[in-house]
Every structure is written in C-alpha cells, then in structure tokens.
PDB file of C-alpha atoms in Angstrom:
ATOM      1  CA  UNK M   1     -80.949 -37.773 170.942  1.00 96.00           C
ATOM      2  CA  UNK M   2     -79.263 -39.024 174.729  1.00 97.00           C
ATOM      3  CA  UNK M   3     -77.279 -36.230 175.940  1.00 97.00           C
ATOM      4  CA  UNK M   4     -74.666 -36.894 178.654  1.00 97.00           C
ATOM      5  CA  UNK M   5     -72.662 -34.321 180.655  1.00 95.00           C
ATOM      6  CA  UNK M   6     -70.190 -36.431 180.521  1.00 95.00           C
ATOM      7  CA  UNK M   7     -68.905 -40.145 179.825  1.00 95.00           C
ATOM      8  CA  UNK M   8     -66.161 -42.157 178.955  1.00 93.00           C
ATOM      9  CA  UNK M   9     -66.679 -42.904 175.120  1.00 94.00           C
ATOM     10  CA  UNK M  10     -69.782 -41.478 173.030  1.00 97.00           C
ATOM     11  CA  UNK M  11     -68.992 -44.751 170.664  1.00 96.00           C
ATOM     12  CA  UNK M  12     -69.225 -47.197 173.678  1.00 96.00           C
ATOM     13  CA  UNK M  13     -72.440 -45.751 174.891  1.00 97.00           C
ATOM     14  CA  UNK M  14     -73.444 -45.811 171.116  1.00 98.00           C
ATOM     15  CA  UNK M  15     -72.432 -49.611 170.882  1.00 97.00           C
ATOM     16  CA  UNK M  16     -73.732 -50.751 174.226  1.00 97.00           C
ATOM     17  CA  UNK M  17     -77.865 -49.515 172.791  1.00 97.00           C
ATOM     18  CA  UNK M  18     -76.900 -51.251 169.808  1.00 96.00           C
ATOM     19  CA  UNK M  19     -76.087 -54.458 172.235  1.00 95.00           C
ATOM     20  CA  UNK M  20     -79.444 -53.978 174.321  1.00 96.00           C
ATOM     21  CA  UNK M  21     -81.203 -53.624 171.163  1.00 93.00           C
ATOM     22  CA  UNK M  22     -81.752 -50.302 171.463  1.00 93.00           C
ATOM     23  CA  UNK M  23     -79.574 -48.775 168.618  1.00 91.00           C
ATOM     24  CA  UNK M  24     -82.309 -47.454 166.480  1.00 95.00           C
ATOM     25  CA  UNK M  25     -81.224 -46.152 163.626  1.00 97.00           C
ATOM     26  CA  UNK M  26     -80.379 -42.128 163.796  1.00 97.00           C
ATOM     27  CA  UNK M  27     -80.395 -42.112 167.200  1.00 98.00           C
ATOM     28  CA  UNK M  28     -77.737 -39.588 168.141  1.00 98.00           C
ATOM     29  CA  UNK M  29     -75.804 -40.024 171.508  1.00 98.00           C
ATOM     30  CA  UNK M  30     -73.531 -36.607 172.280  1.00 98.00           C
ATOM     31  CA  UNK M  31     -71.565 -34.914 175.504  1.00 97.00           C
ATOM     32  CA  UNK M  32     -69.091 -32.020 176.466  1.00 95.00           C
ATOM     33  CA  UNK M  33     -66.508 -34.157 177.773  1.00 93.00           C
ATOM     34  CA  UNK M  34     -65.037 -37.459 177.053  1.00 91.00           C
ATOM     35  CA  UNK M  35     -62.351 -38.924 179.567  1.00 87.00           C
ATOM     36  CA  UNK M  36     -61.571 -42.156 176.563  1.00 78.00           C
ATOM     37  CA  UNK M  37     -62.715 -40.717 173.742  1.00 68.00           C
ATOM     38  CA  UNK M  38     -61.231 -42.682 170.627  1.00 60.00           C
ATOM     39  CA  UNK M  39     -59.899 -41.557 167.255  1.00 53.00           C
ATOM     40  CA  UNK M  40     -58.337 -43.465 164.264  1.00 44.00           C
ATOM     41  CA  UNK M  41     -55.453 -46.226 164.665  1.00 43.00           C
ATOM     42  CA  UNK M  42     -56.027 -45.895 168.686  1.00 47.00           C
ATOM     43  CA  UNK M  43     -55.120 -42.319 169.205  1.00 46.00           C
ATOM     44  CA  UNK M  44     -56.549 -40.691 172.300  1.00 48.00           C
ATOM     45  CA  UNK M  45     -58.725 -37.805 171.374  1.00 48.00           C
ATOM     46  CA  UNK M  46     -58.853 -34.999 173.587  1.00 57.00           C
ATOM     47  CA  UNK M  47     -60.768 -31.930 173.938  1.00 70.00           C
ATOM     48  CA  UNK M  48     -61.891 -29.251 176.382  1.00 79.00           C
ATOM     49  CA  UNK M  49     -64.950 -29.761 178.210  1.00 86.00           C
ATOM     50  CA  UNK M  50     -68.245 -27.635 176.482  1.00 91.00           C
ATOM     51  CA  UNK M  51     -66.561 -26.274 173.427  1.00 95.00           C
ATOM     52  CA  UNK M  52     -66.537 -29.173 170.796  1.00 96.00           C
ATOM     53  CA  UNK M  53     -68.545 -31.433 169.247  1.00 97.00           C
ATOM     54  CA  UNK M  54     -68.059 -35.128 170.491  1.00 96.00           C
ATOM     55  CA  UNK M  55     -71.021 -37.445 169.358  1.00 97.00           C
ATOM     56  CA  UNK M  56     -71.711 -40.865 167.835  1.00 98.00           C
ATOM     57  CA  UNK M  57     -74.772 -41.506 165.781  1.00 98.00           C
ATOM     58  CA  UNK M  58     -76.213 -45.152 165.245  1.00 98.00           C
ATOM     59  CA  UNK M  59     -76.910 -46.327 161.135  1.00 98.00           C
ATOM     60  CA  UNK M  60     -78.295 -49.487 159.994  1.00 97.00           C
ATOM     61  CA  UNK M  61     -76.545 -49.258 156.658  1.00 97.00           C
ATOM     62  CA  UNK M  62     -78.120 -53.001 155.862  1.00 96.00           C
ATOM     63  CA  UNK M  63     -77.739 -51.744 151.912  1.00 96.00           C
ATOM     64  CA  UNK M  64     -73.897 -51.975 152.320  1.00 96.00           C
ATOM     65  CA  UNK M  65     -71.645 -55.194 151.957  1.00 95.00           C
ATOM     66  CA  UNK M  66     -68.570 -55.549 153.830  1.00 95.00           C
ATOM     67  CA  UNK M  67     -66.384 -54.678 151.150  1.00 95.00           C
ATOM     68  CA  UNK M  68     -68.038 -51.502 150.969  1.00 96.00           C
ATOM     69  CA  UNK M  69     -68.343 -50.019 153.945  1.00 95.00           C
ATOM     70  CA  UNK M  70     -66.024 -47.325 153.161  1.00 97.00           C
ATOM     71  CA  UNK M  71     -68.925 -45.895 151.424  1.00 98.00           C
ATOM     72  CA  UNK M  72     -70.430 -45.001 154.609  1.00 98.00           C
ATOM     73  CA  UNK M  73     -66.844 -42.879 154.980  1.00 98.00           C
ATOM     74  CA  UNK M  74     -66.945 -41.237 152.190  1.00 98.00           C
ATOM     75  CA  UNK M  75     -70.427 -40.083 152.790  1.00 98.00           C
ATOM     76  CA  UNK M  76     -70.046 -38.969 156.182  1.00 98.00           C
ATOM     77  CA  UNK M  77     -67.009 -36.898 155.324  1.00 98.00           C
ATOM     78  CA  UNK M  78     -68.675 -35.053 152.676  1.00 98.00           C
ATOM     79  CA  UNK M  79     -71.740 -34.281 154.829  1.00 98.00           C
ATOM     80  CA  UNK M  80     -69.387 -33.270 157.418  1.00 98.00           C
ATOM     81  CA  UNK M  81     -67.392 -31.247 154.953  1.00 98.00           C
ATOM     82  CA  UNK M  82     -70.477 -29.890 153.303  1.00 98.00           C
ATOM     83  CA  UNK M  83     -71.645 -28.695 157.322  1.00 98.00           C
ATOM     84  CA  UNK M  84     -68.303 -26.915 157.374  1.00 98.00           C
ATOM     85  CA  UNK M  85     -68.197 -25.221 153.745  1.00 98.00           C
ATOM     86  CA  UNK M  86     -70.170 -22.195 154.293  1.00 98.00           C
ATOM     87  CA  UNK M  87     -67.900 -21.257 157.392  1.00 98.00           C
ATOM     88  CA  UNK M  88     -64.557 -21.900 155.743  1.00 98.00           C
ATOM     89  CA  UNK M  89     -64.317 -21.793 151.665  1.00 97.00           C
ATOM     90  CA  UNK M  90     -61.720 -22.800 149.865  1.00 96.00           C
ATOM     91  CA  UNK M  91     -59.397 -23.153 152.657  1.00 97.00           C
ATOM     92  CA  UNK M  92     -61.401 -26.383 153.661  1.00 98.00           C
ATOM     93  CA  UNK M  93     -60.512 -29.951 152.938  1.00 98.00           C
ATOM     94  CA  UNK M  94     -61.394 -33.871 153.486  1.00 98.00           C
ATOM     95  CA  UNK M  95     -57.581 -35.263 154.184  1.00 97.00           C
ATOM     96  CA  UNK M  96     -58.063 -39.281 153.718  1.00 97.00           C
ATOM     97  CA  UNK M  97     -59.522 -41.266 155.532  1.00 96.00           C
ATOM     98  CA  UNK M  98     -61.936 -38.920 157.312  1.00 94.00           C
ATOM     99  CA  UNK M  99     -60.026 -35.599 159.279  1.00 96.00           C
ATOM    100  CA  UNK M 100     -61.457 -32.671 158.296  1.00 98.00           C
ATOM    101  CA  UNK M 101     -58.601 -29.824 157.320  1.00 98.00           C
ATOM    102  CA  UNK M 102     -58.229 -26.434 157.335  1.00 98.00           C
ATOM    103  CA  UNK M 103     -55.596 -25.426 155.469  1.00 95.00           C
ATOM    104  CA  UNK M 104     -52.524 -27.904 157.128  1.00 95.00           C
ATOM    105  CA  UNK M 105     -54.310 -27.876 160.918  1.00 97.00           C
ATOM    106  CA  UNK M 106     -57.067 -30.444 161.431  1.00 97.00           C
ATOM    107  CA  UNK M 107     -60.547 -29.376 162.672  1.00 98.00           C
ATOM    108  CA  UNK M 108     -62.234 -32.837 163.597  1.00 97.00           C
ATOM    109  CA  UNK M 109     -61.832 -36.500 163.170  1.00 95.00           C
ATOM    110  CA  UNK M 110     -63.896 -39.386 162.674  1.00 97.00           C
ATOM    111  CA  UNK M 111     -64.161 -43.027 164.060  1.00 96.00           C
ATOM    112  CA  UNK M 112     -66.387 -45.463 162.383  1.00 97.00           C
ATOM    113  CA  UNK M 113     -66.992 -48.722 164.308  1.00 97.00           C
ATOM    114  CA  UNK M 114     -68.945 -51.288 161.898  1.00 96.00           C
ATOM    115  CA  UNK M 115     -70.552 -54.647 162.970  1.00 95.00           C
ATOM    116  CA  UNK M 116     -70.992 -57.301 160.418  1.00 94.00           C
ATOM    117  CA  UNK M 117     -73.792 -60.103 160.355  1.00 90.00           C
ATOM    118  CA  UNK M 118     -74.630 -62.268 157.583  1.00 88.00           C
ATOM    119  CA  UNK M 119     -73.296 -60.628 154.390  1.00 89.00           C
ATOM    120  CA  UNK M 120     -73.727 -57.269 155.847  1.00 91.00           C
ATOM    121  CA  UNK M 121     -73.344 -54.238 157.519  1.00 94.00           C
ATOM    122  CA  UNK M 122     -75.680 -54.491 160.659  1.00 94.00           C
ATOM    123  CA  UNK M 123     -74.821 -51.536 162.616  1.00 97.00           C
ATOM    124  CA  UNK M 124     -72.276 -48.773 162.383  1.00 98.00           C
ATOM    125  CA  UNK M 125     -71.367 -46.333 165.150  1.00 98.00           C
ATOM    126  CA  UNK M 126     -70.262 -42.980 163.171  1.00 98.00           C
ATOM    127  CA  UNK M 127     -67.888 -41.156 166.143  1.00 97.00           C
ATOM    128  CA  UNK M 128     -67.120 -37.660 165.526  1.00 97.00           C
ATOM    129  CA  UNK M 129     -65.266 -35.147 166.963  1.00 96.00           C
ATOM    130  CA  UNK M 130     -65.573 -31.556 166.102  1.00 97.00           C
ATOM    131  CA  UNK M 131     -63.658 -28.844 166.944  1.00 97.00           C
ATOM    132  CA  UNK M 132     -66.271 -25.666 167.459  1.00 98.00           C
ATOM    133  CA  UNK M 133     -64.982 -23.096 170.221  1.00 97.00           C
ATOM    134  CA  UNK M 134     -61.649 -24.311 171.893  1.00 96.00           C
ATOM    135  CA  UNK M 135     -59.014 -21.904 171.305  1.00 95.00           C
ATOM    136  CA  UNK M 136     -55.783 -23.687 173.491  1.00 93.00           C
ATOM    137  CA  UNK M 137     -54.956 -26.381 172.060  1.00 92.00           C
ATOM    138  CA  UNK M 138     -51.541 -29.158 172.991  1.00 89.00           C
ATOM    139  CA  UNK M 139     -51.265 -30.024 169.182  1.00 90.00           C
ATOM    140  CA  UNK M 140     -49.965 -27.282 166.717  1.00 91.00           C
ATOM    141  CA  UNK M 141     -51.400 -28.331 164.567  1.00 93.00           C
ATOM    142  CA  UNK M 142     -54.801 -28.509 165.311  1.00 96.00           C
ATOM    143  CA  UNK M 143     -57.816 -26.326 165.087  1.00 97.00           C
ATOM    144  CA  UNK M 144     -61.084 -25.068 165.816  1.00 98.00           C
ATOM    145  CA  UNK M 145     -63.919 -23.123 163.375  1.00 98.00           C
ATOM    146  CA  UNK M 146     -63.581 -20.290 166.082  1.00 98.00           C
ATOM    147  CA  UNK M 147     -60.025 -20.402 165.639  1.00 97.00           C
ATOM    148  CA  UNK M 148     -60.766 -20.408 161.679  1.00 97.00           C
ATOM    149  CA  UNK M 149     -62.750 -17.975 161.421  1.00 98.00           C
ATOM    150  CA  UNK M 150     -62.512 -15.520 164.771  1.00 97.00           C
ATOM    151  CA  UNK M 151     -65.608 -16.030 165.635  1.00 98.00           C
ATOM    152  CA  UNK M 152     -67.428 -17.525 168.648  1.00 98.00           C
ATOM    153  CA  UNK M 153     -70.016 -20.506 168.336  1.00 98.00           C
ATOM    154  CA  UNK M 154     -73.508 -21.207 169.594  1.00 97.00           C
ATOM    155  CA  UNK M 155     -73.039 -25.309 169.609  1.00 97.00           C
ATOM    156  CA  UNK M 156     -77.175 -25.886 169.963  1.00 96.00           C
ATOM    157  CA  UNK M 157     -77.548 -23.408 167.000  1.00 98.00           C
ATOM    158  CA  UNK M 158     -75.127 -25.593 164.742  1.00 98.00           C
ATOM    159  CA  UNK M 159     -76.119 -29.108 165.482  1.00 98.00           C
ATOM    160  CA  UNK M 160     -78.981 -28.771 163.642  1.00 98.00           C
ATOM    161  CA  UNK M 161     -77.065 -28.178 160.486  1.00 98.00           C
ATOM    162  CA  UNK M 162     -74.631 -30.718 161.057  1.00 98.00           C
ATOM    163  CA  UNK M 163     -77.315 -33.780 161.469  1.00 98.00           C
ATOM    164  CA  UNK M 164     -79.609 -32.448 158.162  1.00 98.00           C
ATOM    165  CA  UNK M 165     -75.920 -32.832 156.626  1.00 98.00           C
ATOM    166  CA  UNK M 166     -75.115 -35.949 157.329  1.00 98.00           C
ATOM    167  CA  UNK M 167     -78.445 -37.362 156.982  1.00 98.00           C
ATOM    168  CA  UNK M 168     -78.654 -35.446 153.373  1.00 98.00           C
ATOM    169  CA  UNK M 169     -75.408 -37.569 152.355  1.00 98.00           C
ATOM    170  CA  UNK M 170     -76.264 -40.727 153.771  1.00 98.00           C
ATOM    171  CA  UNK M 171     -79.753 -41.013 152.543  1.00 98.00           C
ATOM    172  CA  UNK M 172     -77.744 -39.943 148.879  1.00 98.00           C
ATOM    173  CA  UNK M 173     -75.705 -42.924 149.603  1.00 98.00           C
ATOM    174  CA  UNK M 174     -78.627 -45.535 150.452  1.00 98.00           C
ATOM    175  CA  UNK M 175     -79.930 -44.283 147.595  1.00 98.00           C
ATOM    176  CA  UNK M 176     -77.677 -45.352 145.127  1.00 98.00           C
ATOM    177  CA  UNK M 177     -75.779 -41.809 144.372  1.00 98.00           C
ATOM    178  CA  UNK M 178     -72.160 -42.879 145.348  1.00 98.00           C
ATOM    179  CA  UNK M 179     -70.305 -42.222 142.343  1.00 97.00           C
ATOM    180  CA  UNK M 180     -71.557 -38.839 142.778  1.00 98.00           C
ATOM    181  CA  UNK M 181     -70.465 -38.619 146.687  1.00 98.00           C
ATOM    182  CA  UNK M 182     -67.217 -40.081 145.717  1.00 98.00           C
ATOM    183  CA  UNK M 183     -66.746 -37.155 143.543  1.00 98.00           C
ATOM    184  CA  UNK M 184     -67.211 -34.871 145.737  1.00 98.00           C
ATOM    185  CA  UNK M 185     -65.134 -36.466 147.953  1.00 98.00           C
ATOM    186  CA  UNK M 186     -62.225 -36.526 145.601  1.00 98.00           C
ATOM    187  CA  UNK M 187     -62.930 -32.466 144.559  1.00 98.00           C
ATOM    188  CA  UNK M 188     -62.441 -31.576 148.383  1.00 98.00           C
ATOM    189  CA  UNK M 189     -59.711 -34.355 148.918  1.00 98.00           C
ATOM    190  CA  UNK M 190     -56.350 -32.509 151.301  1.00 98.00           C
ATOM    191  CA  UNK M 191     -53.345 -32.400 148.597  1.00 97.00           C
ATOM    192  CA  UNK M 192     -55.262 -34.053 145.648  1.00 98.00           C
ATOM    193  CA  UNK M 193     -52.977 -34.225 142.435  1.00 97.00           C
ATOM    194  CA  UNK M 194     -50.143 -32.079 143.968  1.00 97.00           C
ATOM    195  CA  UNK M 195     -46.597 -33.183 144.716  1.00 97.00           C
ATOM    196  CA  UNK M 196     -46.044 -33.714 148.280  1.00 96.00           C
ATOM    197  CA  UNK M 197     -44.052 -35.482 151.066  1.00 97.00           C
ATOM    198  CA  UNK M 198     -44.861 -38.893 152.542  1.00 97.00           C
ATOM    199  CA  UNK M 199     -43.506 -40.926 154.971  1.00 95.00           C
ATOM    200  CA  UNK M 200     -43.549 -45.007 154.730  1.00 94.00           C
ATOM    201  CA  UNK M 201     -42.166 -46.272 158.268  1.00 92.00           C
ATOM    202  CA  UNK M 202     -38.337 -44.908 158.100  1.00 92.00           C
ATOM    203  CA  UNK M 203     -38.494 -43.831 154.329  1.00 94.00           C
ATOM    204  CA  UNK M 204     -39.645 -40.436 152.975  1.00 96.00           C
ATOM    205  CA  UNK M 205     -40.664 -39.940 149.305  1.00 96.00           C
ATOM    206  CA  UNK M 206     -42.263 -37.542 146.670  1.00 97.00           C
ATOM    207  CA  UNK M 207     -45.612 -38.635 145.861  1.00 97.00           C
ATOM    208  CA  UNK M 208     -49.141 -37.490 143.753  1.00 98.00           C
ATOM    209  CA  UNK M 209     -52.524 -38.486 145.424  1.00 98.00           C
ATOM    210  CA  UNK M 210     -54.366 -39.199 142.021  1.00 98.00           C
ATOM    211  CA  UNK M 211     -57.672 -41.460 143.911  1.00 97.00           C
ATOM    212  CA  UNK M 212     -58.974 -43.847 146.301  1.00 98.00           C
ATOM    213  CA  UNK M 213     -59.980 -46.812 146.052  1.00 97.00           C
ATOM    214  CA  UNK M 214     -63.585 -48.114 146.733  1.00 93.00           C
ATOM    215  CA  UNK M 215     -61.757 -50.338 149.123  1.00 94.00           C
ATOM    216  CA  UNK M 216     -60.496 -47.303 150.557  1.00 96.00           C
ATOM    217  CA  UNK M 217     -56.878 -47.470 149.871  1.00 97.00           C
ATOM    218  CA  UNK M 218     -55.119 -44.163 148.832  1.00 98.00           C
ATOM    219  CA  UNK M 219     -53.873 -44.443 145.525  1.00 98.00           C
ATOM    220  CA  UNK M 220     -50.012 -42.257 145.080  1.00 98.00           C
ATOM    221  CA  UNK M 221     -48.104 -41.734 141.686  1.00 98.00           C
ATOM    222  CA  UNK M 222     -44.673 -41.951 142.887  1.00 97.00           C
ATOM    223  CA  UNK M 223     -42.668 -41.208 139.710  1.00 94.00           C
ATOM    224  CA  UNK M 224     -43.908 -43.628 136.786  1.00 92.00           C
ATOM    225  CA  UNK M 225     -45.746 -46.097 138.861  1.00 96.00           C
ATOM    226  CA  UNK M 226     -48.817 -46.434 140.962  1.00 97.00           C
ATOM    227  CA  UNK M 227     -48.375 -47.639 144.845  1.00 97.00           C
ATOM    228  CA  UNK M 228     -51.959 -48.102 146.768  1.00 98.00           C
ATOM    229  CA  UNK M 229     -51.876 -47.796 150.501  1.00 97.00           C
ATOM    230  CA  UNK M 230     -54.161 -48.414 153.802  1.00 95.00           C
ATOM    231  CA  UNK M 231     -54.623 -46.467 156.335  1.00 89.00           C
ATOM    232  CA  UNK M 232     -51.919 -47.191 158.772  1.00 87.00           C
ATOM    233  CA  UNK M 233     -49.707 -47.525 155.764  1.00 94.00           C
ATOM    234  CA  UNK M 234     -48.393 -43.993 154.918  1.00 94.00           C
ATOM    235  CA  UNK M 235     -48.790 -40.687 156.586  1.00 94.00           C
ATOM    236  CA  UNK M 236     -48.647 -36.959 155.331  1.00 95.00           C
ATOM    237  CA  UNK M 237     -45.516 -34.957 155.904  1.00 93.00           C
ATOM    238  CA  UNK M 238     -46.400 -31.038 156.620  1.00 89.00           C
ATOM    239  CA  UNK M 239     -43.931 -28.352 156.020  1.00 72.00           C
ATOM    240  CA  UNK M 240     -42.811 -30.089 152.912  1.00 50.00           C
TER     241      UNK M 240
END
C-alpha cells in the first residue's frame, strides 16, 4: 500500500508503477485529496480533503480477453457493493456501469483504466472514489455513508473491509464464477425491470432495464422492442 497526502490522480500514480515496472499486482495506491482526480466519460471528481475514499489498486487480470474486460466491472462493483451492504440494506444499489447508489443520490464512482498487450488484459488500474464522511456536498444529488446512515466513520477501520471485498470478488472472477457475479450484479442493479425515464441526446423516453450485456451494453425494453446502449449513450432521468 503507497499512501500519499496528497497528489494529482491516484490512477496516474497507479499507471506510472505499472510503466516503471513496478505495478505489482494488488498493490494499492490511496490519498485524502486529489487536485485531478478522474471519473467516467471525463468528469472531474471532487471531494473534500480526509473524509473519502480516493484509491486505485493495480490487477493483472491476464485471464481476461479484451472483449471481456467488463468482467473486471462487474466484479469490482459487486465487491464494492457487497463492502457497502451491511451499512445500507435495501436502500443500496449498483446503477450501470459502476456508481454505487443510495436510493437516487450516488455514494462513489469508479474508473477502470485497462492496458492491452497481446490478446490480453495486461494491467488494469481500478480508480475508486468513495464517499465515507463528507457531509457538504456541490451536487444534490450526491452522498456519503455518514450522510446515509448518521453516523461518523473511522476510514483506517473500514479499508480493511473494503480490500478483503474486492479481492473476495475478483479472485471469484479469476476463478471462473462470473455467471454467478453477474447475477448478483443484476439482483442489486439501480431501476432493474421498472419503468423509468431516459434521456437519448435531445429525446426522452419510457424505458425497462431488463440486462447487460457481457459487452457491457445496457439492454432497455422500450415498448415491444429491445434497444442496447453504451455508456455515453443514454443517461438516467431522476424525479421521473
């Protein structure tokens, strides 16, 4: 584990050991404060200093092709989700790709940054960002497990918990168990099989979330017929 007060990116210190061949696998790299930290399709991700999580760990996930690295998604968002569960109940979700929900405010994010070498997955930089203690917040609409649950954090005491997670689930998915991590990812998916808003671009319609894909794509019934969309494709609509 490389703690760091502070730094720009825990996924570019991540992938510059994994440059200097130094990215052993499990090797955890984790800070109070980011001043770049990344989140999906290029949003900034921001959070107060010594309150959150914000860490990156390093995987070799040589097992995986290409086309299935969002296997590697699905089983770090159920060993995130399964970190969460005992904190939060029912009222705790996976929303696709990777955000972590409660109830309609998000509680963390993930970024994972894969490198690709001869058929395979050679490295992948899993960047998380948790949201522990932090009560003030710009977004309404996000959260924090204190915020959740009224109740203040020791971050040392949970981190721990949070690593035997997500090493639990990945070593499930080296080991061949996806179809059974996929189903638990679909179980705890945000607004699985329920009627809900979605916006495409400029148009808004009814849909269904009835699967993903092992490609990832988010599968919507939209009256009789079946649409299948990426991730910068489609996006939720809340208060709908």
């Amino acid at each position: 584990m490389i703690y760091l007060p502070t730094c720009q990116s825990t996924n570019d210190e991540a992938a510059d050991l994994v440059r200097l061949g130094q990215g052993w696998e499990g090797t955890v790299v984790i800070t109070d404060f980011q001043t770049a930290g990344r989140g999906q399709r290029g949003n900034q991700w921001l959070a107060q200093a010594g309150e959150n999580f914000m860490l990156s760990l390093i995987l070799r996930p040589h097992f995986l092709s290409p086309s299935q690295q969002f296997r590697l998604n699905v089983a770090i968002s159920v060993g995130i989700y399964e970190f969460f569960k005992p904190y939060l109940g029912k009222s705790l979700k996976i929303k696709w790709p990777n955000d972590v929900y409660v109830d309609d405010q998000k509680l963390g994010g993930v970024l994972i940054e894969n490198s690709i070498q001869g058929g395979r997955l050679e490295a992948s930089i899993v960047g998380m960002g948790l949201n522990i203690n932090q009560l003030l917040f710009e977004n309404p609409r996000a959260t924090s497990l204190r915020k959740a649950t009224q109740k203040e954090y020791v971050r040392e005491e949970l981190l721990p918990d949070l690593l035997a997670s997500l090493e639990k689930n990945y070593l499930l998915l080296r080991n061949g168990h996806f179809d059974a991590l996929k189903m638990r990812y679909l179980q705890s998916l945000f607004r699985y099989q329920e009627q809900h808003n979605f916006r495409q671009a400029e148009n808004v319609f009814t849909g269904m979330i009835v699967g993903v894909t092992d490609a990832g794509l988010l599968a919507v019934q939209i009256d009789n017929r079946l649409a299948y969309f990426d991730f910068k494709e489609i996006s939720y609509e809340f208060g709908c």
